């Protein structure tokens, strides 16, 4: 085993020496995207195998991944990928393991400190002084001053289906976090930048700070602002993500040389491989109505409506083909029970809903 590790280390050392001798520049975002995928694979493997076998394969996988990265991106320096102080790397290394028996909102303050919120909604507030409250209860944290030379302290919020949360970050930015969403963020922002990661959907009112642009990082694109209001939806399981700008201005960058500047009242779609669409004018109300516990839909298919209800209420719907293409328009008050909401829909379209084995089947009447 020791000889195998020694051989691997020697290969890595020679590769590092080779690439550092070349004067070829690389896009750090592209390097990070590739490292993000490699790290995810290693993380998943470790969860499935015994510790000793996982470590052995992880060493081989990392070495192979470094070869791929060095060939595709000849200059990989520590400044491009910082394993200690990269929010992307932290997000991969702390991928949450699904616990089918726990549907609480989870706030991971640190690797050692976790808070479970049993309510349907949670309000999380960070002050500029480093204080943290959860639903008005003060939480003891180790607040620390942050400068450009210190390593950031990251936390994450995990909101399962059927739950929602609001969060006030230390810079004054407010987030509404939708069901089925994970947000990774620093407890305090640095002096030179503000970055968070969103996997799912969030509505943001970004506090204005010209000197420190605010970046929302998703799997396939980044949204860069200094102070504005917008909604970003980037669920990993969906084939299309989007940004809707309510006020101000944002730049959307996919890290592949494409960048789009949006104006208020515009919608921008991003496909499954990160290709940016063309901004189009829309009524923003339906896209942000979830923040007010409302669902507004205009000539939308019933399959899409029930997909949103599944997310909001945390219940699984099976929509039969005879129903999925029905088009509906209207408004639903999501503060009502699911049974009341289904009754409102059934009043306007000929459908019936039956619960079987924990699923709700939606069929033609």
PDB file of C-alpha atoms in Angstrom, residues 46-259:
ATOM      1  CA  UNK A  46     -16.747   7.413  -0.118  1.00  0.00           C
ATOM      2  CA  UNK A  47     -20.323   7.202   1.059  1.00  0.00           C
ATOM      3  CA  UNK A  48     -20.879   3.868  -0.656  1.00  0.00           C
ATOM      4  CA  UNK A  49     -17.703   1.976   0.277  1.00  0.00           C
ATOM      5  CA  UNK A  50     -15.825   1.037   3.392  1.00  0.00           C
ATOM      6  CA  UNK A  51     -13.322   3.607   4.581  1.00  0.00           C
ATOM      7  CA  UNK A  52     -10.141   1.768   3.633  1.00  0.00           C
ATOM      8  CA  UNK A  53     -11.259   0.879   0.092  1.00  0.00           C
ATOM      9  CA  UNK A  54     -12.649   4.394  -0.409  1.00  0.00           C
ATOM     10  CA  UNK A  55      -9.374   6.053   0.546  1.00  0.00           C
ATOM     11  CA  UNK A  56      -7.390   3.773  -1.766  1.00  0.00           C
ATOM     12  CA  UNK A  57      -9.649   4.463  -4.753  1.00  0.00           C
ATOM     13  CA  UNK A  58      -9.892   8.172  -3.921  1.00  0.00           C
ATOM     14  CA  UNK A  59      -6.098   8.460  -4.186  1.00  0.00           C
ATOM     15  CA  UNK A  60      -6.136   6.797  -7.584  1.00  0.00           C
ATOM     16  CA  UNK A  61      -9.132   8.854  -8.726  1.00  0.00           C
ATOM     17  CA  UNK A  62      -7.571  12.134  -7.653  1.00  0.00           C
ATOM     18  CA  UNK A  63      -4.341  11.267  -9.468  1.00  0.00           C
ATOM     19  CA  UNK A  64      -6.242  10.359 -12.623  1.00  0.00           C
ATOM     20  CA  UNK A  65      -8.347  13.497 -12.318  1.00  0.00           C
ATOM     21  CA  UNK A  66      -5.221  15.614 -11.966  1.00  0.00           C
ATOM     22  CA  UNK A  67      -3.863  14.101 -15.166  1.00  0.00           C
ATOM     23  CA  UNK A  68      -7.089  15.022 -16.985  1.00  0.00           C
ATOM     24  CA  UNK A  69      -7.069  18.514 -15.517  1.00  0.00           C
ATOM     25  CA  UNK A  70      -3.407  19.084 -16.330  1.00  0.00           C
ATOM     26  CA  UNK A  71      -3.904  17.968 -19.936  1.00  0.00           C
ATOM     27  CA  UNK A  72      -7.051  20.037 -20.429  1.00  0.00           C
ATOM     28  CA  UNK A  73      -5.894  22.970 -18.332  1.00  0.00           C
ATOM     29  CA  UNK A  74      -2.072  23.089 -18.473  1.00  0.00           C
ATOM     30  CA  UNK A  75      -1.601  25.667 -15.699  1.00  0.00           C
ATOM     31  CA  UNK A  76      -3.205  24.634 -12.419  1.00  0.00           C
ATOM     32  CA  UNK A  77      -1.834  26.828  -9.647  1.00  0.00           C
ATOM     33  CA  UNK A  78      -2.905  27.175  -6.026  1.00  0.00           C
ATOM     34  CA  UNK A  79      -4.427  30.565  -6.763  1.00  0.00           C
ATOM     35  CA  UNK A  80      -6.852  28.952  -9.233  1.00  0.00           C
ATOM     36  CA  UNK A  81      -8.064  26.195  -6.888  1.00  0.00           C
ATOM     37  CA  UNK A  82      -7.688  26.811  -3.174  1.00  0.00           C
ATOM     38  CA  UNK A  83      -8.923  23.687  -1.350  1.00  0.00           C
ATOM     39  CA  UNK A  84      -9.054  25.576   1.957  1.00  0.00           C
ATOM     40  CA  UNK A  85     -10.802  28.771   0.973  1.00  0.00           C
ATOM     41  CA  UNK A  86     -13.008  27.890  -2.003  1.00  0.00           C
ATOM     42  CA  UNK A  87     -16.758  28.015  -1.474  1.00  0.00           C
ATOM     43  CA  UNK A  88     -17.241  25.624  -4.400  1.00  0.00           C
ATOM     44  CA  UNK A  89     -14.828  23.100  -2.956  1.00  0.00           C
ATOM     45  CA  UNK A  90     -16.488  23.381   0.458  1.00  0.00           C
ATOM     46  CA  UNK A  91     -19.911  22.826  -1.119  1.00  0.00           C
ATOM     47  CA  UNK A  92     -18.721  19.593  -2.738  1.00  0.00           C
ATOM     48  CA  UNK A  93     -16.935  18.260   0.331  1.00  0.00           C
ATOM     49  CA  UNK A  94     -20.043  18.804   2.469  1.00  0.00           C
ATOM     50  CA  UNK A  95     -22.699  17.369   0.168  1.00  0.00           C
ATOM     51  CA  UNK A  96     -25.644  16.500   2.451  1.00  0.00           C
ATOM     52  CA  UNK A  97     -26.608  12.852   2.828  1.00  0.00           C
ATOM     53  CA  UNK A  98     -30.364  12.408   2.428  1.00  0.00           C
ATOM     54  CA  UNK A  99     -32.061  11.216   5.603  1.00  0.00           C
ATOM     55  CA  UNK A 100     -35.488   9.858   4.705  1.00  0.00           C
ATOM     56  CA  UNK A 101     -36.552  10.065   8.332  1.00  0.00           C
ATOM     57  CA  UNK A 102     -35.778  13.765   8.689  1.00  0.00           C
ATOM     58  CA  UNK A 103     -37.762  16.444   6.858  1.00  0.00           C
ATOM     59  CA  UNK A 104     -36.642  19.334   9.062  1.00  0.00           C
ATOM     60  CA  UNK A 105     -34.914  22.472   7.877  1.00  0.00           C
ATOM     61  CA  UNK A 106     -31.227  21.987   8.658  1.00  0.00           C
ATOM     62  CA  UNK A 107     -28.776  24.794   9.374  1.00  0.00           C
ATOM     63  CA  UNK A 108     -25.171  23.584   9.361  1.00  0.00           C
ATOM     64  CA  UNK A 109     -23.401  26.393  11.210  1.00  0.00           C
ATOM     65  CA  UNK A 110     -20.139  24.475  10.993  1.00  0.00           C
ATOM     66  CA  UNK A 111     -18.955  20.900  10.586  1.00  0.00           C
ATOM     67  CA  UNK A 112     -19.508  20.421  14.321  1.00  0.00           C
ATOM     68  CA  UNK A 113     -22.632  22.513  14.958  1.00  0.00           C
ATOM     69  CA  UNK A 114     -26.054  21.782  13.469  1.00  0.00           C
ATOM     70  CA  UNK A 115     -29.546  23.117  14.132  1.00  0.00           C
ATOM     71  CA  UNK A 116     -32.756  21.316  13.092  1.00  0.00           C
ATOM     72  CA  UNK A 117     -35.854  23.480  12.695  1.00  0.00           C
ATOM     73  CA  UNK A 118     -39.084  21.502  12.908  1.00  0.00           C
ATOM     74  CA  UNK A 119     -41.350  24.339  11.762  1.00  0.00           C
ATOM     75  CA  UNK A 120     -42.490  24.694   8.154  1.00  0.00           C
ATOM     76  CA  UNK A 121     -40.611  27.986   7.914  1.00  0.00           C
ATOM     77  CA  UNK A 122     -37.428  29.297   9.488  1.00  0.00           C
ATOM     78  CA  UNK A 123     -36.122  32.844   9.841  1.00  0.00           C
ATOM     79  CA  UNK A 124     -32.342  33.027  10.112  1.00  0.00           C
ATOM     80  CA  UNK A 125     -30.636  36.335  10.861  1.00  0.00           C
ATOM     81  CA  UNK A 126     -26.930  37.193  10.868  1.00  0.00           C
ATOM     82  CA  UNK A 127     -25.958  40.611  12.141  1.00  0.00           C
ATOM     83  CA  UNK A 128     -22.957  42.644  11.049  1.00  0.00           C
ATOM     84  CA  UNK A 129     -21.462  41.928  14.485  1.00  0.00           C
ATOM     85  CA  UNK A 130     -21.608  38.161  13.935  1.00  0.00           C
ATOM     86  CA  UNK A 131     -24.658  37.364  16.084  1.00  0.00           C
ATOM     87  CA  UNK A 132     -27.005  34.637  14.808  1.00  0.00           C
ATOM     88  CA  UNK A 133     -30.679  34.093  15.618  1.00  0.00           C
ATOM     89  CA  UNK A 134     -32.992  31.330  14.393  1.00  0.00           C
ATOM     90  CA  UNK A 135     -36.710  32.095  14.735  1.00  0.00           C
ATOM     91  CA  UNK A 136     -35.805  34.871  17.208  1.00  0.00           C
ATOM     92  CA  UNK A 137     -33.754  32.495  19.398  1.00  0.00           C
ATOM     93  CA  UNK A 138     -30.139  33.579  19.845  1.00  0.00           C
ATOM     94  CA  UNK A 139     -27.624  30.948  18.784  1.00  0.00           C
ATOM     95  CA  UNK A 140     -24.132  30.895  20.273  1.00  0.00           C
ATOM     96  CA  UNK A 141     -21.527  31.048  17.515  1.00  0.00           C
ATOM     97  CA  UNK A 142     -17.856  31.727  17.329  1.00  0.00           C
ATOM     98  CA  UNK A 143     -18.013  35.002  15.458  1.00  0.00           C
ATOM     99  CA  UNK A 144     -14.719  36.111  13.987  1.00  0.00           C
ATOM    100  CA  UNK A 145     -13.502  39.129  12.060  1.00  0.00           C
ATOM    101  CA  UNK A 146     -12.807  38.429   8.413  1.00  0.00           C
ATOM    102  CA  UNK A 147     -10.069  39.945   6.285  1.00  0.00           C
ATOM    103  CA  UNK A 148      -8.807  39.177   2.815  1.00  0.00           C
ATOM    104  CA  UNK A 149      -6.013  36.993   4.152  1.00  0.00           C
ATOM    105  CA  UNK A 150      -8.052  34.803   6.511  1.00  0.00           C
ATOM    106  CA  UNK A 151      -9.888  31.631   5.565  1.00  0.00           C
ATOM    107  CA  UNK A 152     -13.653  32.067   5.342  1.00  0.00           C
ATOM    108  CA  UNK A 153     -15.957  30.131   7.672  1.00  0.00           C
ATOM    109  CA  UNK A 154     -18.749  28.554   5.601  1.00  0.00           C
ATOM    110  CA  UNK A 155     -22.212  27.420   6.616  1.00  0.00           C
ATOM    111  CA  UNK A 156     -25.115  25.904   4.730  1.00  0.00           C
ATOM    112  CA  UNK A 157     -28.889  25.911   4.862  1.00  0.00           C
ATOM    113  CA  UNK A 158     -30.790  22.842   3.643  1.00  0.00           C
ATOM    114  CA  UNK A 159     -34.520  23.325   3.059  1.00  0.00           C
ATOM    115  CA  UNK A 160     -36.386  20.098   2.159  1.00  0.00           C
ATOM    116  CA  UNK A 161     -39.595  19.829   0.172  1.00  0.00           C
ATOM    117  CA  UNK A 162     -42.569  21.177   2.055  1.00  0.00           C
ATOM    118  CA  UNK A 163     -40.435  23.741   3.938  1.00  0.00           C
ATOM    119  CA  UNK A 164     -39.262  27.313   3.301  1.00  0.00           C
ATOM    120  CA  UNK A 165     -36.902  29.767   4.922  1.00  0.00           C
ATOM    121  CA  UNK A 166     -35.870  33.404   5.061  1.00  0.00           C
ATOM    122  CA  UNK A 167     -32.314  34.475   5.724  1.00  0.00           C
ATOM    123  CA  UNK A 168     -30.673  37.820   6.434  1.00  0.00           C
ATOM    124  CA  UNK A 169     -26.955  37.671   5.668  1.00  0.00           C
ATOM    125  CA  UNK A 170     -24.299  39.671   7.474  1.00  0.00           C
ATOM    126  CA  UNK A 171     -24.096  42.292   4.689  1.00  0.00           C
ATOM    127  CA  UNK A 172     -27.824  43.042   4.833  1.00  0.00           C
ATOM    128  CA  UNK A 173     -28.799  40.869   1.846  1.00  0.00           C
ATOM    129  CA  UNK A 174     -32.104  39.061   2.361  1.00  0.00           C
ATOM    130  CA  UNK A 175     -32.972  35.678   0.844  1.00  0.00           C
ATOM    131  CA  UNK A 176     -36.252  33.829   0.537  1.00  0.00           C
ATOM    132  CA  UNK A 177     -35.285  30.165   0.134  1.00  0.00           C
ATOM    133  CA  UNK A 178     -37.782  27.860  -1.569  1.00  0.00           C
ATOM    134  CA  UNK A 179     -38.474  24.194  -0.886  1.00  0.00           C
ATOM    135  CA  UNK A 180     -35.904  21.619  -1.978  1.00  0.00           C
ATOM    136  CA  UNK A 181     -33.047  24.132  -1.883  1.00  0.00           C
ATOM    137  CA  UNK A 182     -29.518  24.223  -0.490  1.00  0.00           C
ATOM    138  CA  UNK A 183     -27.634  27.486   0.128  1.00  0.00           C
ATOM    139  CA  UNK A 184     -23.925  27.592   0.967  1.00  0.00           C
ATOM    140  CA  UNK A 185     -22.578  30.897   2.278  1.00  0.00           C
ATOM    141  CA  UNK A 186     -19.845  32.442   4.451  1.00  0.00           C
ATOM    142  CA  UNK A 187     -20.814  33.494   7.959  1.00  0.00           C
ATOM    143  CA  UNK A 188     -19.175  36.845   7.161  1.00  0.00           C
ATOM    144  CA  UNK A 189     -18.255  38.168   3.736  1.00  0.00           C
ATOM    145  CA  UNK A 190     -14.721  39.128   2.845  1.00  0.00           C
ATOM    146  CA  UNK A 191     -13.567  42.669   2.224  1.00  0.00           C
ATOM    147  CA  UNK A 192     -13.204  42.046  -1.521  1.00  0.00           C
ATOM    148  CA  UNK A 193     -16.134  39.815  -2.537  1.00  0.00           C
ATOM    149  CA  UNK A 194     -19.521  38.339  -1.644  1.00  0.00           C
ATOM    150  CA  UNK A 195     -20.318  34.819  -2.894  1.00  0.00           C
ATOM    151  CA  UNK A 196     -22.994  32.233  -2.139  1.00  0.00           C
ATOM    152  CA  UNK A 197     -24.024  28.969  -3.812  1.00  0.00           C
ATOM    153  CA  UNK A 198     -27.673  28.170  -4.586  1.00  0.00           C
ATOM    154  CA  UNK A 199     -28.876  24.694  -5.539  1.00  0.00           C
ATOM    155  CA  UNK A 200     -32.612  25.140  -5.996  1.00  0.00           C
ATOM    156  CA  UNK A 201     -34.569  28.398  -5.910  1.00  0.00           C
ATOM    157  CA  UNK A 202     -34.100  31.650  -4.029  1.00  0.00           C
ATOM    158  CA  UNK A 203     -35.381  35.201  -4.236  1.00  0.00           C
ATOM    159  CA  UNK A 204     -32.781  37.794  -3.269  1.00  0.00           C
ATOM    160  CA  UNK A 205     -32.777  41.424  -2.250  1.00  0.00           C
ATOM    161  CA  UNK A 206     -29.058  42.160  -2.479  1.00  0.00           C
ATOM    162  CA  UNK A 207     -27.674  44.941  -0.299  1.00  0.00           C
ATOM    163  CA  UNK A 208     -25.889  47.502  -2.461  1.00  0.00           C
ATOM    164  CA  UNK A 209     -22.094  47.470  -2.201  1.00  0.00           C
ATOM    165  CA  UNK A 210     -20.275  48.786  -5.276  1.00  0.00           C
ATOM    166  CA  UNK A 211     -16.883  47.720  -3.932  1.00  0.00           C
ATOM    167  CA  UNK A 212     -17.966  44.114  -3.314  1.00  0.00           C
ATOM    168  CA  UNK A 213     -20.039  42.587  -6.125  1.00  0.00           C
ATOM    169  CA  UNK A 214     -22.447  39.851  -5.016  1.00  0.00           C
ATOM    170  CA  UNK A 215     -22.251  36.553  -6.932  1.00  0.00           C
ATOM    171  CA  UNK A 216     -24.819  33.769  -6.831  1.00  0.00           C
ATOM    172  CA  UNK A 217     -23.092  30.603  -8.031  1.00  0.00           C
ATOM    173  CA  UNK A 218     -25.154  27.771  -9.517  1.00  0.00           C
ATOM    174  CA  UNK A 219     -24.130  24.568 -11.266  1.00  0.00           C
ATOM    175  CA  UNK A 220     -24.054  26.065 -14.766  1.00  0.00           C
ATOM    176  CA  UNK A 221     -23.957  29.847 -14.384  1.00  0.00           C
ATOM    177  CA  UNK A 222     -23.247  32.787 -12.082  1.00  0.00           C
ATOM    178  CA  UNK A 223     -25.412  35.838 -11.402  1.00  0.00           C
ATOM    179  CA  UNK A 224     -23.296  38.907 -10.605  1.00  0.00           C
ATOM    180  CA  UNK A 225     -24.775  42.061  -9.031  1.00  0.00           C
ATOM    181  CA  UNK A 226     -23.867  44.934  -6.741  1.00  0.00           C
ATOM    182  CA  UNK A 227     -27.363  45.547  -5.381  1.00  0.00           C
ATOM    183  CA  UNK A 228     -30.677  44.433  -6.882  1.00  0.00           C
ATOM    184  CA  UNK A 229     -33.732  42.178  -6.561  1.00  0.00           C
ATOM    185  CA  UNK A 230     -34.105  38.958  -8.552  1.00  0.00           C
ATOM    186  CA  UNK A 231     -35.228  35.335  -8.496  1.00  0.00           C
ATOM    187  CA  UNK A 232     -32.929  32.466  -9.473  1.00  0.00           C
ATOM    188  CA  UNK A 233     -34.143  28.908 -10.025  1.00  0.00           C
ATOM    189  CA  UNK A 234     -31.501  26.227 -10.616  1.00  0.00           C
ATOM    190  CA  UNK A 235     -32.720  22.857  -9.369  1.00  0.00           C
ATOM    191  CA  UNK A 236     -30.196  20.114 -10.241  1.00  0.00           C
ATOM    192  CA  UNK A 237     -32.952  17.743 -11.439  1.00  0.00           C
ATOM    193  CA  UNK A 238     -34.550  20.260 -13.805  1.00  0.00           C
ATOM    194  CA  UNK A 239     -33.560  20.524 -17.469  1.00  0.00           C
ATOM    195  CA  UNK A 240     -33.832  24.322 -17.483  1.00  0.00           C
ATOM    196  CA  UNK A 241     -32.815  27.002 -15.008  1.00  0.00           C
ATOM    197  CA  UNK A 242     -33.753  30.674 -15.123  1.00  0.00           C
ATOM    198  CA  UNK A 243     -33.233  34.138 -13.708  1.00  0.00           C
ATOM    199  CA  UNK A 244     -36.017  36.716 -13.372  1.00  0.00           C
ATOM    200  CA  UNK A 245     -34.972  40.296 -12.639  1.00  0.00           C
ATOM    201  CA  UNK A 246     -37.372  42.375 -10.578  1.00  0.00           C
ATOM    202  CA  UNK A 247     -35.289  45.515 -10.104  1.00  0.00           C
ATOM    203  CA  UNK A 248     -31.800  46.816 -10.783  1.00  0.00           C
ATOM    204  CA  UNK A 249     -29.408  45.077 -13.155  1.00  0.00           C
ATOM    205  CA  UNK A 250     -27.594  41.724 -13.219  1.00  0.00           C
ATOM    206  CA  UNK A 251     -24.998  40.016 -15.375  1.00  0.00           C
ATOM    207  CA  UNK A 252     -25.390  36.291 -16.001  1.00  0.00           C
ATOM    208  CA  UNK A 253     -22.148  34.502 -16.883  1.00  0.00           C
ATOM    209  CA  UNK A 254     -21.891  30.801 -17.788  1.00  0.00           C
ATOM    210  CA  UNK A 255     -18.087  30.631 -17.616  1.00  0.00           C
ATOM    211  CA  UNK A 256     -17.911  29.686 -21.297  1.00  0.00           C
ATOM    212  CA  UNK A 257     -17.447  33.136 -22.765  1.00  0.00           C
ATOM    213  CA  UNK A 258     -21.155  33.991 -22.734  1.00  0.00           C
ATOM    214  CA  UNK A 259     -22.482  36.855 -20.621  1.00  0.00           C
TER     215      UNK A 259
END
